[in-house]
mmCIF file of C-alpha atoms in Angstrom:
data_model
loop_
_atom_site.group_PDB
_atom_site.id
_atom_site.type_symbol
_atom_site.label_atom_id
_atom_site.label_comp_id
_atom_site.label_asym_id
_atom_site.label_seq_id
_atom_site.Cartn_x
_atom_site.Cartn_y
_atom_site.Cartn_z
ATOM 1 C CA MET A 1184 4.753 -0.904 -25.896
ATOM 2 C CA PRO A 1185 1.969 -3.760 -25.620
ATOM 3 C CA ARG A 1186 0.129 -4.384 -22.461
ATOM 4 C CA ILE A 1187 1.012 -7.802 -21.159
ATOM 5 C CA HIS A 1188 -1.335 -9.774 -18.315
ATOM 6 C CA VAL A 1189 0.776 -11.670 -15.701
ATOM 7 C CA ASP A 1190 -1.971 -15.271 -16.539
ATOM 8 C CA GLU A 1191 -1.508 -14.540 -20.569
ATOM 9 C CA GLU A 1192 0.232 -17.574 -22.017
ATOM 10 C CA GLU A 1193 3.850 -17.030 -22.403
ATOM 11 C CA ALA A 1194 4.011 -14.242 -20.764
ATOM 12 C CA GLU A 1195 7.457 -14.189 -18.799
ATOM 13 C CA LEU A 1196 8.650 -14.964 -22.822
ATOM 14 C CA ARG A 1197 6.828 -11.994 -23.955
ATOM 15 C CA LEU A 1198 7.786 -9.424 -21.401
ATOM 16 C CA GLY A 1199 11.237 -10.913 -22.032
ATOM 17 C CA ARG A 1200 11.548 -9.433 -25.686
ATOM 18 C CA VAL A 1201 10.144 -6.164 -24.771
ATOM 19 C CA LEU A 1202 13.343 -5.947 -22.336
ATOM 20 C CA ARG A 1203 15.814 -7.635 -24.590
ATOM 21 C CA ASP A 1204 14.777 -4.779 -27.156
ATOM 22 C CA CYS A 1205 14.933 -2.157 -24.989
ATOM 23 C CA LEU A 1206 18.064 -2.916 -23.237
ATOM 24 C CA ALA A 1207 19.561 -4.069 -26.354
ATOM 25 C CA GLU A 1208 21.507 -0.455 -27.418
ATOM 26 C CA PRO A 1209 23.059 0.128 -23.614
ATOM 27 C CA TRP A 1210 23.927 -3.284 -23.324
ATOM 28 C CA ARG A 1211 26.446 -3.206 -26.491
ATOM 29 C CA GLN A 1212 27.605 -0.169 -25.474
ATOM 30 C CA LYS A 1213 28.999 -1.943 -22.397
ATOM 31 C CA GLN A 1214 26.935 0.828 -20.690
ATOM 32 C CA GLU A 1215 25.520 -0.456 -17.158
ATOM 33 C CA ILE A 1216 22.439 -1.509 -16.662
ATOM 34 C CA LEU A 1217 20.820 -0.376 -13.681
ATOM 35 C CA PHE A 1218 17.107 -2.095 -12.147
ATOM 36 C CA LEU A 1219 15.601 1.004 -9.989
ATOM 37 C CA CYS A 1220 13.008 -1.175 -7.890
ATOM 38 C CA ILE A 1221 10.864 1.463 -5.669
ATOM 39 C CA GLY A 1222 8.226 0.675 -3.383
ATOM 40 C CA THR A 1223 7.772 -0.591 0.204
ATOM 41 C CA ASP A 1224 7.566 -4.050 1.947
ATOM 42 C CA ARG A 1225 5.574 -2.235 4.464
ATOM 43 C CA SER A 1226 2.296 -2.142 1.843
ATOM 44 C CA THR A 1227 1.206 -5.505 -0.092
ATOM 45 C CA GLY A 1228 0.226 -3.396 -2.917
ATOM 46 C CA ASP A 1229 3.629 -1.226 -3.137
ATOM 47 C CA ALA A 1230 5.737 -4.565 -2.470
ATOM 48 C CA LEU A 1231 6.016 -5.105 -6.433
ATOM 49 C CA GLY A 1232 9.605 -3.357 -6.568
ATOM 50 C CA PRO A 1233 11.665 -4.294 -3.357
ATOM 51 C CA LEU A 1234 10.519 -7.886 -4.076
ATOM 52 C CA ALA A 1235 11.586 -7.883 -7.485
ATOM 53 C CA GLY A 1236 14.923 -6.201 -7.009
ATOM 54 C CA SER A 1237 15.484 -8.672 -4.036
ATOM 55 C CA GLN A 1238 15.040 -11.666 -6.876
ATOM 56 C CA LEU A 1239 17.332 -9.492 -9.667
ATOM 57 C CA ALA A 1240 20.172 -8.715 -7.157
ATOM 58 C CA ALA A 1241 21.725 -12.221 -8.061
ATOM 59 C CA LEU A 1242 21.602 -11.399 -11.295
ATOM 60 C CA GLU A 1243 24.771 -8.384 -10.382
ATOM 61 C CA GLY A 1244 27.182 -11.129 -9.616
ATOM 62 C CA ALA A 1245 26.103 -13.482 -12.981
ATOM 63 C CA THR A 1246 26.712 -10.552 -15.250
ATOM 64 C CA GLY A 1247 30.042 -9.511 -13.467
ATOM 65 C CA GLY A 1248 28.783 -5.864 -12.751
ATOM 66 C CA ARG A 1249 27.110 -5.045 -15.957
ATOM 67 C CA VAL A 1250 23.643 -5.593 -14.306
ATOM 68 C CA ARG A 1251 23.342 -3.778 -10.865
ATOM 69 C CA VAL A 1252 20.298 -3.434 -8.405
ATOM 70 C CA GLN A 1253 18.925 -0.717 -6.413
ATOM 71 C CA GLY A 1254 15.672 -1.035 -3.874
ATOM 72 C CA THR A 1255 15.299 -4.728 -2.200
ATOM 73 C CA LEU A 1256 13.759 -6.073 0.626
ATOM 74 C CA ASP A 1257 16.417 -4.901 2.978
ATOM 75 C CA ALA A 1258 17.111 -1.806 1.530
ATOM 76 C CA PRO A 1259 14.169 -0.438 -0.612
ATOM 77 C CA VAL A 1260 13.849 3.259 -2.078
ATOM 78 C CA HIS A 1261 11.038 4.968 -1.477
ATOM 79 C CA ALA A 1262 9.902 8.642 -1.048
ATOM 80 C CA SER A 1263 11.981 9.157 1.891
ATOM 81 C CA ASN A 1264 15.289 8.209 -0.059
ATOM 82 C CA LEU A 1265 14.589 8.835 -3.586
ATOM 83 C CA HIS A 1266 15.509 12.187 -4.265
ATOM 84 C CA GLU A 1267 19.036 11.247 -2.822
ATOM 85 C CA VAL A 1268 19.295 8.303 -4.866
ATOM 86 C CA VAL A 1269 18.071 10.451 -8.486
ATOM 87 C CA ARG A 1270 20.489 12.732 -7.479
ATOM 88 C CA THR A 1271 23.685 10.577 -6.903
ATOM 89 C CA LEU A 1272 22.478 9.418 -10.016
ATOM 90 C CA ARG A 1273 22.814 12.445 -12.105
ATOM 91 C CA GLU A 1274 25.939 13.252 -10.532
ATOM 92 C CA ALA A 1275 27.456 9.674 -11.214
ATOM 93 C CA PRO A 1276 30.747 9.876 -13.452
ATOM 94 C CA GLU A 1277 29.203 7.448 -15.766
ATOM 95 C CA ARG A 1278 25.642 7.307 -15.915
ATOM 96 C CA PRO A 1279 24.064 3.647 -16.053
ATOM 97 C CA TYR A 1280 20.588 3.196 -17.929
ATOM 98 C CA VAL A 1281 18.323 2.873 -15.630
ATOM 99 C CA VAL A 1282 15.322 0.692 -15.692
ATOM 100 C CA ALA A 1283 12.869 1.783 -13.265
ATOM 101 C CA ILE A 1284 10.104 -0.771 -11.775
ATOM 102 C CA ASP A 1285 7.360 -0.046 -9.803
ATOM 103 C CA ALA A 1286 3.829 -0.751 -8.698
ATOM 104 C CA CYS A 1287 0.796 1.583 -9.860
ATOM 105 C CA LEU A 1288 -3.095 1.495 -9.473
ATOM 106 C CA GLY A 1289 -5.053 1.430 -12.851
ATOM 107 C CA ARG A 1290 -8.709 0.540 -14.209
ATOM 108 C CA ALA A 1291 -10.446 -2.656 -13.040
ATOM 109 C CA GLU A 1292 -9.742 -4.341 -16.507
ATOM 110 C CA ASN A 1293 -5.996 -3.618 -16.595
ATOM 111 C CA VAL A 1294 -5.515 -4.969 -12.959
ATOM 112 C CA GLY A 1295 -2.519 -7.779 -13.621
ATOM 113 C CA CYS A 1296 -1.043 -5.706 -16.720
ATOM 114 C CA LEU A 1297 2.574 -5.362 -16.948
ATOM 115 C CA THR A 1298 3.527 -2.001 -19.598
ATOM 116 C CA VAL A 1299 7.128 -1.358 -20.413
ATOM 117 C CA ARG A 1300 7.161 2.370 -21.793
ATOM 118 C CA PRO A 1301 10.727 4.705 -22.435
ATOM 119 C CA GLY A 1302 11.082 7.663 -20.844
ATOM 120 C CA PRO A 1303 11.324 8.582 -17.035
ATOM 121 C CA LEU A 1304 9.010 7.103 -14.297
ATOM 122 C CA LEU A 1305 7.002 10.160 -12.549
ATOM 123 C CA PRO A 1306 6.627 8.661 -8.895
ATOM 124 C CA GLY A 1307 3.754 9.894 -7.112
ATOM 125 C CA THR A 1308 1.076 10.072 -9.809
ATOM 126 C CA GLY A 1309 -0.849 7.484 -8.315
ATOM 127 C CA VAL A 1310 -1.929 9.672 -5.105
ATOM 128 C CA ASN A 1311 -1.339 12.862 -6.435
ATOM 129 C CA LYS A 1312 2.126 13.511 -5.038
ATOM 130 C CA THR A 1313 5.360 15.253 -6.874
ATOM 131 C CA LEU A 1314 8.718 13.519 -6.933
ATOM 132 C CA PRO A 1315 11.377 13.498 -9.156
ATOM 133 C CA PRO A 1316 11.353 11.888 -12.609
ATOM 134 C CA VAL A 1317 13.589 8.827 -12.846
ATOM 135 C CA GLY A 1318 14.555 6.095 -15.552
ATOM 136 C CA ASP A 1319 15.183 5.620 -19.142
ATOM 137 C CA LEU A 1320 12.892 2.585 -19.316
ATOM 138 C CA GLN A 1321 9.791 2.267 -17.335
ATOM 139 C CA VAL A 1322 8.299 -1.372 -16.135
ATOM 140 C CA LEU A 1323 4.878 -0.832 -14.535
ATOM 141 C CA GLY A 1324 2.528 -3.219 -12.884
ATOM 142 C CA VAL A 1325 -1.121 -2.638 -12.377
ATOM 143 C CA VAL A 1326 -1.496 -4.053 -8.821
ATOM 144 C CA ASN A 1327 -5.092 -2.871 -7.897
ATOM 145 C CA VAL A 1328 -7.774 -0.223 -9.080
ATOM 146 C CA GLY A 1329 -7.107 3.813 -8.695
ATOM 147 C CA GLY A 1330 -9.221 6.588 -8.209
ATOM 148 C CA PHE A 1331 -10.658 6.205 -4.428
ATOM 149 C CA MET A 1332 -8.555 5.898 -1.210
ATOM 150 C CA GLU A 1333 -5.301 5.043 -2.951
ATOM 151 C CA TYR A 1334 -3.480 4.092 0.504
ATOM 152 C CA PHE A 1335 -5.629 1.740 1.452
ATOM 153 C CA VAL A 1336 -6.149 -0.139 -1.774
ATOM 154 C CA LEU A 1337 -2.830 -0.372 -1.732
ATOM 155 C CA GLN A 1338 -2.316 -1.788 1.874
ATOM 156 C CA ASN A 1339 -5.178 -4.319 0.932
ATOM 157 C CA THR A 1340 -3.641 -5.551 -2.196
ATOM 158 C CA ARG A 1341 -3.756 -9.191 -2.234
ATOM 159 C CA LEU A 1342 0.082 -10.668 -2.161
ATOM 160 C CA SER A 1343 -0.270 -13.753 -3.871
ATOM 161 C CA ALA A 1344 -1.152 -10.803 -7.337
ATOM 162 C CA VAL A 1345 2.030 -8.827 -6.449
ATOM 163 C CA MET A 1346 4.241 -12.432 -5.931
ATOM 164 C CA ARG A 1347 2.941 -13.610 -9.518
ATOM 165 C CA MET A 1348 4.092 -10.043 -11.136
ATOM 166 C CA VAL A 1349 6.887 -10.516 -9.503
ATOM 167 C CA GLU A 1350 7.584 -13.718 -10.824
ATOM 168 C CA VAL A 1351 7.274 -12.872 -14.284
ATOM 169 C CA VAL A 1352 9.237 -9.762 -14.304
ATOM 170 C CA SER A 1353 11.772 -11.431 -12.582
ATOM 171 C CA VAL A 1354 11.804 -14.453 -15.091
ATOM 172 C CA ALA A 1355 11.365 -11.902 -18.076
ATOM 173 C CA THR A 1356 14.468 -9.875 -16.809
ATOM 174 C CA TRP A 1357 16.375 -13.271 -16.515
ATOM 175 C CA HIS A 1358 15.408 -14.083 -19.841
ATOM 176 C CA ALA A 1359 16.464 -10.820 -21.639
ATOM 177 C CA ILE A 1360 19.963 -10.146 -19.975
ATOM 178 C CA SER A 1361 20.468 -14.436 -21.173
ATOM 179 C CA TRP A 1362 20.126 -13.379 -24.868
ATOM 180 C CA LEU A 1363 21.712 -10.397 -24.640
ATOM 181 C CA ALA A 1364 24.643 -12.331 -23.628
ATOM 182 C CA ALA A 1365 24.152 -15.131 -25.772
ATOM 183 C CA GLU A 1366 24.684 -12.548 -28.273
ATOM 184 C CA GLU A 1367 28.364 -12.236 -27.248
ATOM 185 C CA GLY A 1368 29.362 -15.733 -27.326
ATOM 186 C CA PHE A 1369 28.610 -16.271 -23.477
ATOM 187 C CA THR A 1370 26.177 -18.350 -21.249
ATOM 188 C CA LEU A 1371 24.590 -16.490 -18.323
ATOM 189 C CA GLN A 1372 25.065 -18.691 -15.645
ATOM 190 C CA ARG A 1373 21.563 -18.947 -13.440
ATOM 191 C CA PRO A 1374 22.943 -18.075 -9.888
ATOM 192 C CA PRO A 1375 21.435 -20.081 -6.882
ATOM 193 C CA GLY A 1376 18.695 -18.340 -5.428
ATOM 194 C CA LEU A 1377 17.393 -16.539 -8.572
ATOM 195 C CA LEU A 1378 13.713 -17.462 -8.487
ATOM 196 C CA GLY A 1379 14.691 -20.553 -6.578
ATOM 197 C CA ALA A 1380 11.510 -21.053 -4.683
ATOM 198 C CA TRP A 1381 8.266 -19.533 -4.245
ATOM 199 C CA PRO A 1382 6.893 -18.147 -2.305
ATOM 200 C CA LEU A 1383 9.805 -15.736 -1.039
ATOM 201 C CA PRO A 1384 11.031 -17.126 2.385
ATOM 202 C CA PHE A 1385 9.415 -14.242 4.613
ATOM 203 C CA ARG A 1386 9.907 -14.828 8.429
ATOM 204 C CA SER A 1387 7.629 -17.291 10.945
ATOM 205 C CA PRO A 1388 4.458 -15.306 12.408
ATOM 206 C CA ARG A 1389 6.496 -15.366 15.574
ATOM 207 C CA ASP A 1390 9.223 -13.193 14.053
ATOM 208 C CA ARG A 1391 7.553 -10.402 12.437
ATOM 209 C CA ARG A 1392 7.115 -6.912 13.903
ATOM 210 C CA SER A 1393 4.167 -5.186 14.448
ATOM 211 C CA ASN A 1394 3.665 -2.769 11.305
ATOM 212 C CA PRO A 1395 2.005 0.413 11.640
ATOM 213 C CA VAL A 1396 -1.869 0.921 10.315
ATOM 214 C CA LEU A 1397 -0.517 2.915 7.512
ATOM 215 C CA PRO A 1398 3.384 1.687 5.852
ATOM 216 C CA GLU A 1399 6.247 4.212 6.199
ATOM 217 C CA SER A 1400 6.292 4.949 2.203
ATOM 218 C CA LEU A 1401 3.302 3.774 -0.350
ATOM 219 C CA SER A 1402 3.689 3.994 -4.317
ATOM 220 C CA GLY A 1403 1.760 2.591 -7.190
ATOM 221 C CA ALA A 1404 3.485 4.274 -10.047
ATOM 222 C CA ALA A 1405 3.509 6.923 -6.651
ATOM 223 C CA VAL A 1406 5.570 6.682 -3.920
ATOM 224 C CA THR A 1407 4.754 8.979 -1.303
ATOM 225 C CA ARG A 1408 4.772 9.402 2.355
ATOM 226 C CA VAL A 1409 2.994 9.092 5.696
ATOM 227 C CA ALA A 1410 4.909 10.773 8.758
ATOM 228 C CA ASP A 1411 6.812 8.528 10.927
ATOM 229 C CA GLY A 1412 5.730 7.831 14.564
ATOM 230 C CA GLY A 1413 1.804 8.722 14.756
ATOM 231 C CA PRO A 1414 -1.254 7.787 14.345
ATOM 232 C CA PRO A 1415 -3.173 7.427 10.975
ATOM 233 C CA PRO A 1416 -5.048 10.391 9.933
ATOM 234 C CA PRO A 1417 -9.016 10.087 11.065
ATOM 235 C CA PRO A 1418 -11.062 9.698 7.653
ATOM 236 C CA ARG A 1419 -13.449 12.924 6.928
ATOM 237 C CA SER A 1420 -16.692 13.097 8.418
ATOM 238 C CA ARG A 1421 -18.988 13.181 5.649
ATOM 239 C CA ARG A 1422 -21.682 15.259 7.557
ATOM 240 C CA SER A 1423 -21.900 18.891 7.333
ATOM 241 C CA ARG A 1424 -20.554 20.517 11.195
ATOM 242 C CA LYS A 1425 -22.347 23.486 12.276
ATOM 243 C CA PRO A 1426 -20.300 26.648 13.185
ATOM 244 C CA GLN A 1427 -19.020 26.958 16.590
ATOM 245 C CA HIS A 1428 -20.981 29.672 17.931
ATOM 246 C CA PRO A 1429 -19.427 31.156 21.400
#
């Protein structure tokens, strides 16, 4: 699978062709396609999934229910509810074809790249956590550099970089589904609100609630959970501590 940088020429079309080829078989088999967008809006680096999910949700009505989206800004999917989501998918009478979308950390030269890979996504690997694998296909966006203080790197990722990735993923998915629909002889009408205006209509500063220092959950191809209701853990001291004597 190619690695596509969001600033490359025709990045949306290139990614759209890859997604179309990957989704062609389940689409022809009339299998429901579920875009499972993992992450939380409490961390800019981890917001790729729910931001994309909020944009892609409009495809549900446009495709007559053949495409479903789970994981949006209003109802995110992250570590605290991922186990339940995976269990529900496994117990579904008609199993959907799951496309897992998530942010990840990687090498500096790969920041801004999107990759499509077959097989399940392994959440938690970016922050050394173990969570259930999920998905038949994974779409990963490298939002920042990994290897050191991952939680804070995700928290301090630039929103503009994430928004550009959201735009490319959303437009590419729109192209892919539109092309598949065209093969069956009908035109997919672009629903109101899909990629209508950028940036997304966030609340005004007076309406925003104060967020904790650390988000409720973080992911970067790596979903994890920070305990609710308490302050973040203090940084480790670099000085050696002498043993206490009675």
